[in-house]
C-alpha cells in the first residue's frame, strides 16, 4: 500500500531518513525489506539515517538529493515513521532544508478517504510549520497558566523545598532517622544541588502487589534486599534487611551498590 501511494503521488526515489534502519515491531519496515518491496514497485530506495544536528543533517540530505537529481531519480521522498508531526525529526529537517539549502519541501499526508480512494495529499511545509509553531505556542501558554494557577510555577526543586521540611544530609547522617507512617515527608539535601524526598506510606503493600500483577513478570521487584558490606580484609559480609523495598522510576534505572 505504501509503495502504491508513493507511485501514485509521483515519487521516483525514497531516501530513508529514520534514525534506525530496522524495526523490531514492524520488520517489514527494515531497510533490507523496504529495498526489495520498493524495487518491485519501481521505486529507488536508499537508507540515509539521521544526524543529531538539524543543519548538518539537512546539508547531508541536500547532497544526497542533488546526486539523485543529477541521475534523474526525482522527485525524492524522505521517509520517516513518526505519526505525530510534533514528534517527527523530519519536521526540523524540512525547516533546515528550506532555511539553509533553499529547498521547497512538501509533506505528503494521508487523506481521510478509505481505499481505493486513499491517497497522499501534498501540504506545503510552510503551512505545516506554521500550524506546528502556533500549536506549540498555545500549549506552552496554556501549561504556564495552569502551572501558575496551581502554584506549580518555578523550578520543581524550589517547590519541593518550599512544601516540605528539609535537613542537610550531614545533619541527617548524625541520627539517620527516616519518617514513618503518619510523619510528614522529609527532604534530605544532598551534595551537588540534589536531594532525596522521603514520603512515608507512599505505597501500601497491597498497592505494590497490585502493581506487580499489572506489570510484566520481573518488571517490579518487591523484596527483602540482601546487602553486602566490605570488610577491612577485602572480604564481604552479607545480610538481609528487616524490610522490603521496591524501586519505581520512569526515567532511569538504579543500581544499589550495597546489594
Coordinates of N, CA and C in Angstrom, one line a residue:
X1 N 0.8 -1.2 0.0 CA 0.0 0.0 0.0 C 0.9 1.3 0.0
X2 N 1.9 1.3 0.8 CA 2.8 2.5 0.9 C 3.4 2.7 -0.5
X3 N 4.0 1.7 -1.1 CA 4.6 1.8 -2.4 C 3.6 2.3 -3.4
X4 N 2.4 1.8 -3.4 CA 1.4 2.2 -4.4 C 1.0 3.7 -4.2
X5 N 0.9 4.1 -2.9 CA 0.6 5.5 -2.6 C 1.7 6.4 -3.1
X6 N 3.0 6.0 -2.9 CA 4.1 6.8 -3.3 C 4.2 6.9 -4.9
X7 N 3.9 5.8 -5.6 CA 4.0 5.8 -7.0 C 2.9 6.7 -7.5
X8 N 1.7 6.6 -7.0 CA 0.5 7.5 -7.4 C 0.8 8.9 -7.1
X9 N 1.6 9.2 -6.1 CA 2.0 10.6 -5.8 C 3.1 11.1 -6.7
X10 N 3.6 10.3 -7.5 CA 4.6 10.7 -8.5 C 6.1 10.6 -8.0
X11 N 6.3 9.9 -6.9 CA 7.7 9.7 -6.4 C 8.5 8.8 -7.2
X12 N 9.8 9.0 -7.3 CA 10.7 8.2 -8.1 C 11.7 7.5 -7.2
X13 N 12.0 8.1 -6.1 CA 13.1 7.6 -5.2 C 12.7 7.8 -3.7
X14 N 13.0 6.9 -2.8 CA 12.7 7.0 -1.4 C 14.1 7.1 -0.7
X15 N 14.3 8.2 0.0 CA 15.5 8.3 0.9 C 15.1 8.2 2.3
X16 N 15.5 7.1 2.9 CA 15.1 6.7 4.3 C 15.9 7.5 5.3
X17 N 15.3 8.5 6.0 CA 16.0 9.3 7.0 C 15.6 9.0 8.4
X18 N 15.2 7.7 8.7 CA 14.9 7.3 10.0 C 16.2 7.2 10.8
X19 N 16.1 7.3 12.1 CA 17.3 7.1 13.0 C 17.9 5.7 12.9
X20 N 17.0 4.7 12.9 CA 17.4 3.3 12.8 C 16.9 2.7 11.5
X21 N 17.7 1.8 11.0 CA 17.3 1.2 9.7 C 16.5 -0.1 9.9
X22 N 16.0 -0.3 11.1 CA 15.2 -1.5 11.3 C 14.1 -1.2 12.4
X23 N 13.1 -2.1 12.4 CA 12.1 -2.0 13.4 C 11.8 -3.4 14.0
X24 N 11.8 -3.5 15.3 CA 11.6 -4.8 15.9 C 10.1 -5.1 15.9
X25 N 9.2 -4.1 15.9 CA 7.8 -4.3 16.0 C 7.2 -4.5 14.5
X26 N 7.8 -3.8 13.6 CA 7.3 -3.9 12.2 C 8.5 -4.2 11.3
X27 N 8.9 -5.5 11.2 CA 10.0 -5.9 10.5 C 9.9 -5.6 9.0
X28 N 8.7 -5.5 8.4 CA 8.6 -5.2 7.0 C 9.1 -3.7 6.7
X29 N 9.4 -2.9 7.8 CA 10.0 -1.6 7.6 C 11.5 -1.7 7.7
X30 N 12.1 -2.8 7.9 CA 13.5 -2.9 7.9 C 14.1 -2.5 6.5
X31 N 15.2 -1.9 6.5 CA 15.8 -1.3 5.3 C 16.0 -2.4 4.2
X32 N 16.4 -3.6 4.6 CA 16.6 -4.6 3.5 C 15.2 -5.0 2.9
X33 N 14.2 -5.1 3.8 CA 12.9 -5.5 3.3 C 12.3 -4.3 2.4
X34 N 12.5 -3.1 2.8 CA 12.0 -2.0 2.1 C 12.7 -1.9 0.7
X35 N 14.0 -2.2 0.6 CA 14.7 -2.1 -0.6 C 14.0 -3.1 -1.6
X36 N 13.6 -4.3 -1.2 CA 13.1 -5.3 -2.1 C 11.7 -4.8 -2.5
X37 N 10.8 -4.4 -1.6 CA 9.5 -4.0 -1.9 C 9.4 -2.7 -2.8
X38 N 10.3 -1.8 -2.5 CA 10.4 -0.6 -3.3 C 10.8 -0.9 -4.7
X39 N 11.8 -1.7 -4.9 CA 12.3 -2.1 -6.2 C 11.2 -2.8 -7.0
X40 N 10.5 -3.6 -6.3 CA 9.4 -4.4 -7.0 C 8.3 -3.4 -7.5
X41 N 8.1 -2.3 -6.8 CA 7.1 -1.3 -7.2 C 7.7 -0.2 -8.1
X42 N 8.9 -0.4 -8.5 CA 9.5 0.6 -9.5 C 10.1 1.8 -8.8
X43 N 10.3 1.8 -7.5 CA 10.9 2.9 -6.8 C 12.3 2.6 -6.4
X44 N 13.2 3.6 -6.4 CA 14.5 3.5 -5.9 C 14.5 3.7 -4.4
X45 N 15.5 3.1 -3.7 CA 15.5 3.2 -2.2 C 16.9 3.2 -1.7
X46 N 17.2 4.1 -0.7 CA 18.5 4.1 0.0 C 18.3 4.5 1.4
X47 N 19.0 3.9 2.3 CA 18.9 4.3 3.7 C 20.0 5.4 4.0
X48 N 19.6 6.5 4.5 CA 20.5 7.6 4.8 C 20.8 7.8 6.2
X49 N 19.8 7.6 7.1 CA 20.0 7.8 8.5 C 19.7 9.2 9.0
X50 N 20.1 9.4 10.2 CA 19.8 10.7 10.9 C 21.0 11.2 11.6
X51 N 21.2 12.6 11.6 CA 22.3 13.2 12.3 C 21.7 14.0 13.5
X52 N 22.4 14.2 14.6 CA 21.8 14.8 15.8 C 21.5 16.3 15.5
X53 N 22.3 17.0 14.7 CA 22.1 18.4 14.5 C 21.4 18.7 13.2
X54 N 20.3 19.5 13.2 CA 19.4 19.6 12.1 C 20.1 20.2 10.8
X55 N 20.9 21.2 11.0 CA 21.5 21.9 9.9 C 22.5 20.9 9.2
X56 N 23.4 20.2 10.0 CA 24.3 19.3 9.4 C 23.5 18.1 8.7
X57 N 22.4 17.7 9.3 CA 21.6 16.7 8.7 C 21.0 17.1 7.4
X58 N 20.5 18.4 7.3 CA 20.0 19.0 6.1 C 21.0 19.1 5.0
X59 N 22.2 19.5 5.3 CA 23.3 19.6 4.3 C 23.6 18.2 3.7
X60 N 23.6 17.2 4.6 CA 23.9 15.8 4.1 C 22.8 15.4 3.2
X61 N 21.5 15.6 3.6 CA 20.4 15.2 2.8 C 20.4 15.9 1.5
X62 N 20.7 17.2 1.5 CA 20.7 18.0 0.3 C 21.8 17.5 -0.7
X63 N 22.9 17.0 -0.2 CA 23.9 16.4 -1.1 C 23.4 15.1 -1.7
X64 N 22.7 14.3 -0.9 CA 22.2 13.1 -1.4 C 21.1 13.3 -2.5
X65 N 20.2 14.3 -2.2 CA 19.1 14.6 -3.1 C 19.7 15.2 -4.4
X66 N 20.7 16.0 -4.3 CA 21.3 16.6 -5.5 C 21.9 15.5 -6.4
X67 N 22.5 14.6 -5.8 CA 23.1 13.5 -6.5 C 22.1 12.6 -7.2
X68 N 20.9 12.4 -6.5 CA 19.9 11.6 -7.1 C 19.2 12.4 -8.3
X69 N 19.1 13.7 -8.1 CA 18.5 14.5 -9.2 C 19.4 14.5 -10.4
X70 N 20.7 14.5 -10.2 CA 21.6 14.5 -11.4 C 21.5 13.2 -12.1
X71 N 21.0 12.2 -11.5 CA 20.8 10.9 -12.1 C 19.4 10.7 -12.6
X72 N 18.6 11.8 -12.6 CA 17.2 11.7 -13.0 C 16.4 10.8 -12.1
X73 N 16.7 10.8 -10.8 CA 15.9 10.0 -9.9 C 15.1 10.9 -8.9
X74 N 14.3 11.7 -9.5 CA 13.5 12.7 -8.7 C 12.0 12.6 -9.2
X75 N 11.1 13.0 -8.4 CA 11.2 13.6 -7.1 C 11.6 12.5 -6.0
X76 N 12.1 13.0 -4.9 CA 12.6 12.2 -3.8 C 11.7 12.3 -2.6
X77 N 11.3 11.2 -2.0 CA 10.5 11.2 -0.8 C 11.5 10.9 0.4
X78 N 11.4 11.7 1.4 CA 12.1 11.5 2.6 C 11.2 10.7 3.6
X79 N 11.6 9.5 3.9 CA 10.8 8.5 4.6 C 11.1 8.6 6.1
X80 N 10.1 8.7 6.9 CA 10.2 8.6 8.4 C 9.0 7.8 8.9
X81 N 8.9 7.6 10.2 CA 7.8 6.7 10.7 C 7.0 7.4 11.8
X82 N 7.3 8.6 12.2 CA 6.5 9.2 13.3 C 5.2 9.6 12.8
X83 N 4.1 9.2 13.5 CA 2.7 9.6 13.1 C 2.4 11.0 13.6
X84 N 2.9 11.4 14.7 CA 2.6 12.7 15.3 C 3.6 13.7 14.7
X85 N 3.2 14.8 14.1 CA 4.1 15.7 13.4 C 5.1 16.4 14.4
X86 N 4.6 16.8 15.6 CA 5.5 17.5 16.5 C 6.6 16.6 17.1
X87 N 6.4 15.3 16.9 CA 7.4 14.3 17.4 C 8.4 13.9 16.3
X88 N 8.1 14.3 15.1 CA 8.9 13.8 14.0 C 10.1 14.6 13.7
X89 N 11.3 14.1 13.7 CA 12.5 14.8 13.4 C 12.5 15.4 12.0
X90 N 11.7 14.8 11.1 CA 11.7 15.3 9.7 C 11.2 16.7 9.6
X91 N 10.4 17.1 10.6 CA 9.8 18.5 10.6 C 11.0 19.5 10.7
X92 N 11.9 19.2 11.6 CA 13.1 20.1 11.8 C 14.0 20.0 10.6
X93 N 14.1 18.8 10.0 CA 14.9 18.6 8.8 C 14.3 19.4 7.7
X94 N 13.0 19.4 7.5 CA 12.4 20.1 6.4 C 12.6 21.6 6.6
X95 N 12.5 22.1 7.8 CA 12.7 23.5 8.1 C 14.2 23.9 7.8
X96 N 15.1 23.1 8.1 CA 16.5 23.4 7.8 C 16.8 23.3 6.4
X97 N 16.1 22.4 5.6 CA 16.3 22.3 4.2 C 15.8 23.6 3.5
X98 N 14.7 24.2 4.0 CA 14.2 25.4 3.4 C 15.0 26.6 3.8
X99 N 15.5 26.6 5.0 CA 16.2 27.8 5.5 C 17.7 27.9 5.0
X100 N 18.3 26.7 5.0 CA 19.8 26.7 4.7 C 20.2 26.1 3.4
X101 N 19.2 25.4 2.7 CA 19.6 24.7 1.4 C 18.7 25.2 0.3
X102 N 17.8 26.2 0.5 CA 17.0 26.8 -0.5 C 16.2 25.7 -1.2
X103 N 15.6 24.8 -0.4 CA 14.8 23.8 -0.9 C 13.3 24.1 -0.6
X104 N 12.4 23.7 -1.5 CA 11.0 23.7 -1.2 C 10.5 22.3 -0.8
X105 N 10.0 22.1 0.4 CA 9.6 20.8 0.9 C 8.1 20.7 0.9
X106 N 7.6 19.6 0.5 CA 6.1 19.3 0.5 C 5.9 18.1 1.4
X107 N 5.0 18.2 2.3 CA 4.7 17.0 3.1 C 3.5 16.2 2.5
X108 N 3.7 14.9 2.5 CA 2.6 14.0 1.9 C 1.8 13.4 3.1
X109 N 0.6 13.8 3.2 CA -0.3 13.4 4.3 C -1.4 12.6 3.7
X110 N -1.8 11.5 4.5 CA -2.9 10.7 4.1 C -4.3 11.5 4.1
X111 N -5.1 11.3 3.1 CA -6.4 11.9 3.1 C -7.3 11.0 3.9
X112 N -8.5 11.5 4.3 CA -9.4 10.7 5.2 C -10.2 9.6 4.5
X113 N -10.0 9.5 3.2 CA -10.8 8.5 2.4 C -10.3 7.1 2.6
X114 N -11.2 6.1 2.4 CA -10.8 4.7 2.5 C -10.3 4.2 1.2
X115 N -9.5 3.2 1.2 CA -9.1 2.6 -0.1 C -10.3 2.1 -0.9
X116 N -10.3 2.2 -2.2 CA -9.2 2.6 -3.1 C -9.0 4.1 -3.3
X117 N -9.9 4.9 -2.7 CA -9.7 6.4 -2.9 C -8.6 7.0 -2.0
X118 N -8.0 6.2 -1.1 CA -7.0 6.7 -0.2 C -5.8 7.2 -1.1
X119 N -5.3 8.3 -0.7 CA -4.2 8.9 -1.5 C -3.4 9.8 -0.6
X120 N -2.2 10.3 -1.0 CA -1.4 11.2 -0.3 C -1.6 12.6 -0.8
X121 N -1.9 13.5 0.1 CA -2.3 14.9 -0.2 C -1.1 15.8 0.1
X122 N -0.6 16.5 -0.9 CA 0.6 17.4 -0.6 C 0.2 18.6 0.3
X123 N 1.1 18.9 1.2 CA 0.9 20.1 2.1 C 2.2 20.8 2.1
X124 N 2.2 22.1 1.7 CA 3.5 22.9 1.8 C 4.0 23.0 3.2
X125 N 5.4 22.8 3.2 CA 6.0 22.8 4.6 C 5.7 24.1 5.3
X126 N 5.7 25.2 4.7 CA 5.4 26.5 5.4 C 4.1 26.4 6.2
X127 N 3.0 25.8 5.6 CA 1.8 25.7 6.2 C 1.8 24.8 7.4
X128 N 2.5 23.6 7.2 CA 2.7 22.6 8.3 C 3.5 23.2 9.5
X129 N 4.6 23.9 9.1 CA 5.4 24.5 10.2 C 4.7 25.6 10.9
X130 N 3.9 26.4 10.2 CA 3.1 27.5 10.9 C 2.1 26.9 11.9
X131 N 1.4 25.8 11.5 CA 0.5 25.2 12.4 C 1.2 24.6 13.6
X132 N 2.4 24.0 13.3 CA 3.1 23.4 14.4 C 3.6 24.4 15.4
X133 N 4.2 25.5 15.0 CA 4.7 26.6 15.9 C 3.5 27.2 16.6
X134 N 2.4 27.4 15.9 CA 1.2 28.0 16.6 C 0.7 27.1 17.7
X135 N 0.6 25.8 17.4 CA 0.1 24.8 18.4 C 1.1 24.8 19.6
X136 N 2.4 24.7 19.3 CA 3.4 24.7 20.4 C 3.3 25.9 21.3
X137 N 3.1 27.1 20.7 CA 3.0 28.3 21.5 C 1.7 28.3 22.3
X138 N 0.6 27.8 21.8 CA -0.6 27.7 22.6 C -0.5 26.7 23.7
X139 N 0.1 25.6 23.5 CA 0.3 24.6 24.5 C 1.2 25.2 25.6
X140 N 2.3 25.9 25.3 CA 3.2 26.5 26.2 C 2.5 27.5 27.1
X141 N 1.6 28.4 26.4 CA 0.9 29.4 27.2 C -0.1 28.7 28.1
X142 N -0.8 27.7 27.7 CA -1.8 27.0 28.5 C -1.1 26.4 29.7
X143 N 0.0 25.6 29.5 CA 0.6 25.0 30.6 C 1.1 26.0 31.6
X144 N 1.7 27.1 31.1 CA 2.2 28.1 32.0 C 1.1 28.7 32.9
X145 N 0.0 28.9 32.3 CA -1.2 29.5 33.0 C -1.7 28.5 34.0
X146 N -1.8 27.2 33.6 CA -2.3 26.2 34.6 C -1.3 26.0 35.7
X147 N 0.0 26.0 35.4 CA 1.0 25.9 36.5 C 1.0 27.0 37.5
X148 N 0.8 28.3 37.0 CA 0.7 29.4 37.9 C -0.6 29.3 38.7
X149 N -1.7 28.8 38.1 CA -2.9 28.7 38.8 C -2.9 27.7 39.9
X150 N -2.1 26.7 39.7 CA -2.0 25.6 40.7 C -0.7 25.7 41.6
X151 N -0.1 26.9 41.5 CA 1.1 27.1 42.3 C 2.3 26.2 41.9
X152 N 2.4 25.9 40.7 CA 3.5 25.0 40.2 C 4.5 25.7 39.4
X153 N 4.5 27.1 39.4 CA 5.5 27.8 38.7 C 6.8 27.8 39.3
X154 N 7.9 28.0 38.5 CA 9.2 28.0 39.0 C 9.8 26.6 39.0
X155 N 11.0 26.4 39.5 CA 11.7 25.1 39.5 C 11.0 24.2 40.4
X156 N 10.9 22.9 40.0 CA 10.3 21.9 40.8 C 11.0 21.7 42.1
X157 N 12.4 21.8 42.1 CA 13.2 21.7 43.3 C 12.8 22.7 44.3
X158 N 12.6 24.0 43.9 CA 12.2 25.0 44.8 C 10.8 24.8 45.4
X159 N 9.9 24.2 44.6 CA 8.6 23.9 45.1 C 8.6 22.8 46.2
X160 N 9.5 21.8 46.0 CA 9.6 20.7 46.9 C 10.1 21.3 48.2
X161 N 11.2 22.1 48.2 CA 11.8 22.6 49.4 C 10.8 23.6 50.1
X162 N 10.0 24.2 49.4 CA 9.0 25.1 50.0 C 7.9 24.4 50.7
X163 N 7.5 23.2 50.2 CA 6.4 22.5 50.7 C 6.7 21.6 51.9
X164 N 8.0 21.1 51.9 CA 8.3 20.0 52.9 C 9.5 20.5 53.8
X165 N 9.5 19.8 55.0 CA 10.6 20.1 55.9 C 11.9 19.5 55.3
X166 N 13.0 20.2 55.4 CA 14.2 19.8 54.8 C 15.4 19.8 55.9
X167 N 16.4 19.0 55.6 CA 17.5 18.9 56.5 C 18.7 18.6 55.7
X168 N 19.9 19.2 56.1 CA 21.1 18.9 55.4 C 21.5 17.4 55.6
X169 N 22.1 16.8 54.6 CA 22.5 15.4 54.7 C 23.4 15.1 55.8
X170 N 24.3 16.0 56.1 CA 25.3 15.8 57.2 C 24.6 15.8 58.6
X171 N 23.5 16.7 58.7 CA 22.8 16.7 60.0 C 21.9 15.4 60.1
X172 N 21.3 15.0 58.9 CA 20.5 13.8 59.0 C 21.4 12.6 59.2
X173 N 22.7 12.6 58.7 CA 23.5 11.4 58.9 C 23.9 11.2 60.3
X174 N 23.8 12.2 61.2 CA 24.1 12.1 62.6 C 23.2 11.1 63.3
X175 N 21.9 11.1 62.9 CA 21.0 10.2 63.6 C 20.3 9.2 62.7
X176 N 20.3 9.5 61.3 CA 19.7 8.7 60.3 C 18.3 8.2 60.6
X177 N 17.5 9.1 61.0 CA 16.1 8.7 61.2 C 15.2 9.1 60.0
X178 N 14.5 8.1 59.5 CA 13.6 8.3 58.4 C 12.2 8.4 58.9
X179 N 11.4 9.2 58.2 CA 10.0 9.4 58.6 C 9.2 8.1 58.5
X180 N 8.3 7.8 59.4 CA 7.5 6.6 59.4 C 6.0 7.0 59.1
X181 N 5.1 6.0 59.0 CA 3.7 6.3 58.7 C 3.2 7.3 59.7
X182 N 2.5 8.3 59.2 CA 2.0 9.4 60.0 C 2.8 10.7 60.0
X183 N 4.1 10.5 59.7 CA 5.0 11.7 59.7 C 4.9 12.4 58.3
X184 N 5.3 13.7 58.4 CA 5.3 14.5 57.1 C 6.5 14.1 56.3
X185 N 6.4 14.2 55.0 CA 7.6 13.9 54.1 C 8.8 14.7 54.5
X186 N 10.0 14.1 54.3 CA 11.3 14.8 54.7 C 12.1 14.9 53.4
X187 N 12.7 16.1 53.3 CA 13.7 16.3 52.2 C 15.1 16.3 52.8
X188 N 15.9 15.5 52.2 CA 17.3 15.4 52.6 C 18.2 16.1 51.5
X189 N 18.7 17.2 51.9 CA 19.5 18.0 50.9 C 20.9 17.3 50.7
X190 N 21.2 16.9 49.5 CA 22.4 16.1 49.2 C 23.4 17.0 48.5
X191 N 24.6 16.6 48.3 CA 25.6 17.4 47.6 C 25.2 17.6 46.1
X192 N 25.8 18.5 45.4 CA 25.6 18.8 44.0 C 24.2 19.3 43.7
X193 N 23.6 20.0 44.6 CA 22.3 20.6 44.4 C 21.2 19.6 44.1
X194 N 21.3 18.4 44.8 CA 20.3 17.4 44.6 C 19.7 17.1 46.0
X195 N 18.6 16.4 46.0 CA 18.0 16.0 47.3 C 17.2 14.7 47.2
X196 N 16.9 14.1 48.3 CA 16.1 12.9 48.3 C 14.8 13.3 49.1
X197 N 13.6 13.0 48.5 CA 12.4 13.2 49.1 C 11.8 11.9 49.7
X198 N 11.7 11.8 51.0 CA 11.2 10.6 51.7 C 9.8 10.8 52.0
X199 N 8.9 10.0 51.4 CA 7.5 10.1 51.6 C 7.0 8.8 52.3
X200 N 6.7 8.9 53.6 CA 6.2 7.7 54.3 C 4.9 7.2 53.8
X201 N 4.7 5.9 53.7 CA 3.5 5.3 53.3 C 3.1 5.7 51.9
X202 N 4.1 5.9 51.0 CA 3.8 6.3 49.7 C 3.0 5.2 48.9
X203 N 3.3 4.0 49.1 CA 2.5 2.9 48.6 C 2.3 1.8 49.7
X204 N 1.1 1.3 49.8 CA 0.9 0.2 50.7 C 1.4 -1.1 50.1
X205 N 1.5 -2.1 50.9 CA 1.9 -3.4 50.4 C 0.9 -3.9 49.4
X206 N -0.4 -3.7 49.6 CA -1.4 -4.2 48.7 C -1.2 -3.5 47.3
X207 N -0.9 -2.2 47.4 CA -0.7 -1.4 46.1 C 0.5 -1.9 45.4
X208 N 1.6 -2.3 46.1 CA 2.7 -2.8 45.4 C 2.4 -4.1 44.7
X209 N 1.7 -5.0 45.5 CA 1.3 -6.3 44.9 C 0.5 -6.1 43.7
X210 N -0.5 -5.1 43.7 CA -1.3 -4.9 42.5 C -0.5 -4.4 41.4
X211 N 0.5 -3.6 41.6 CA 1.4 -3.1 40.5 C 2.2 -4.3 39.9
X212 N 2.6 -5.2 40.8 CA 3.3 -6.4 40.3 C 2.5 -7.2 39.4
X213 N 1.2 -7.4 39.8 CA 0.3 -8.2 39.0 C 0.0 -7.5 37.6
X214 N 0.0 -6.2 37.6 CA -0.3 -5.4 36.4 C 0.9 -5.3 35.5
X215 N 2.2 -5.5 36.0 CA 3.4 -5.3 35.2 C 3.8 -6.7 34.7
X216 N 4.8 -6.6 33.7 CA 5.3 -7.8 33.2 C 6.1 -8.6 34.2
X217 N 6.2 -9.9 34.1 CA 6.9 -10.7 35.1 C 8.4 -10.2 35.3
X218 N 8.7 -9.9 36.5 CA 10.1 -9.4 36.8 C 10.3 -8.0 36.6
X219 N 9.3 -7.2 36.2 CA 9.5 -5.8 35.9 C 9.5 -5.0 37.2
X220 N 8.9 -5.5 38.3 CA 8.8 -4.8 39.5 C 9.2 -5.8 40.6
X221 N 10.3 -5.6 41.3 CA 10.8 -6.4 42.4 C 10.4 -5.8 43.7
X222 N 9.7 -6.5 44.5 CA 9.4 -6.1 45.9 C 9.9 -7.2 46.8
X223 N 11.0 -6.9 47.4 CA 11.7 -8.0 48.1 C 12.5 -7.5 49.3
X224 N 12.9 -8.4 50.1 CA 13.7 -8.1 51.2 C 15.2 -8.0 50.8
X225 N 15.7 -6.8 50.7 CA 17.1 -6.7 50.0 C 18.2 -7.4 50.8
X226 N 19.1 -8.0 50.0 CA 20.2 -8.6 50.6 C 21.4 -7.7 50.4
X227 N 22.0 -7.3 51.4 CA 23.1 -6.3 51.4 C 24.5 -7.0 51.5
X228 N 25.5 -6.2 51.1 CA 26.9 -6.7 51.3 C 27.7 -5.5 51.8
X229 N 28.6 -5.8 52.7 CA 29.5 -4.8 53.3 C 30.9 -5.3 53.2
X230 N 31.8 -4.5 52.7 CA 33.2 -4.9 52.6 C 33.9 -4.8 53.9
X231 N 34.6 -5.9 54.2 CA 35.3 -6.0 55.5 C 36.8 -5.4 55.3
X232 N 37.5 -5.0 56.3 CA 38.8 -4.5 56.2 C 39.8 -5.4 55.4
X233 N 39.6 -6.7 55.5 CA 40.5 -7.6 54.8 C 40.1 -7.9 53.3
X234 N 39.0 -7.1 52.8 CA 38.6 -7.2 51.5 C 37.5 -8.2 51.2
X235 N 37.1 -9.0 52.2 CA 36.0 -9.9 52.0 C 34.7 -9.2 52.2
X236 N 33.6 -9.9 52.0 CA 32.3 -9.3 52.2 C 31.4 -10.0 53.2
X237 N 30.7 -9.2 54.0 CA 29.7 -9.8 54.9 C 28.3 -9.5 54.3
X238 N 27.5 -10.6 54.2 CA 26.1 -10.5 53.6 C 25.1 -10.6 54.7
X239 N 24.0 -9.8 54.5 CA 22.9 -9.9 55.5 C 21.6 -9.4 54.8
X240 N 20.5 -9.8 55.3 CA 19.2 -9.3 54.8 C 18.6 -8.2 55.6
X241 N 18.1 -7.2 55.0 CA 17.4 -6.1 55.7 C 16.1 -6.6 56.4
X242 N 15.6 -5.9 57.3 CA 14.4 -6.3 58.0 C 13.1 -5.7 57.4
X243 N 13.3 -5.1 56.2 CA 12.1 -4.6 55.5 C 12.2 -5.0 54.0
X244 N 11.1 -4.8 53.3 CA 11.0 -5.0 51.9 C 11.0 -3.6 51.2
X245 N 11.5 -3.6 50.0 CA 11.6 -2.4 49.2 C 11.4 -2.7 47.7
X246 N 10.9 -1.6 47.0 CA 10.7 -1.7 45.6 C 11.2 -0.5 45.0
X247 N 11.8 -0.6 43.8 CA 12.4 0.6 43.1 C 11.5 0.9 41.9
X248 N 10.9 2.2 42.0 CA 10.0 2.6 41.0 C 10.5 3.9 40.3
X249 N 10.7 3.9 39.0 CA 11.2 5.1 38.4 C 10.8 5.0 36.9
X250 N 10.4 6.1 36.3 CA 10.0 6.1 34.9 C 11.1 6.8 34.0
X251 N 12.3 7.1 34.6 CA 13.3 7.8 33.8 C 14.6 7.1 33.7
X252 N 15.0 6.4 34.7 CA 16.3 5.7 34.6 C 16.4 4.6 35.6
X253 N 17.3 3.7 35.3 CA 17.5 2.5 36.2 C 18.4 2.9 37.4
X254 N 18.4 2.1 38.4 CA 19.2 2.5 39.6 C 19.8 1.2 40.1
X255 N 21.1 1.2 40.3 CA 21.8 0.1 40.9 C 22.3 0.4 42.3
X256 N 21.8 -0.4 43.2 CA 22.2 -0.2 44.6 C 23.6 -0.9 44.8
X257 N 24.6 -0.2 45.1 CA 26.0 -0.7 45.2 C 26.1 -1.7 46.4
X258 N 25.2 -1.5 47.4 CA 25.3 -2.4 48.5 C 24.6 -3.7 48.4
X259 N 23.9 -3.9 47.2 CA 23.3 -5.2 47.0 C 24.3 -6.2 46.5

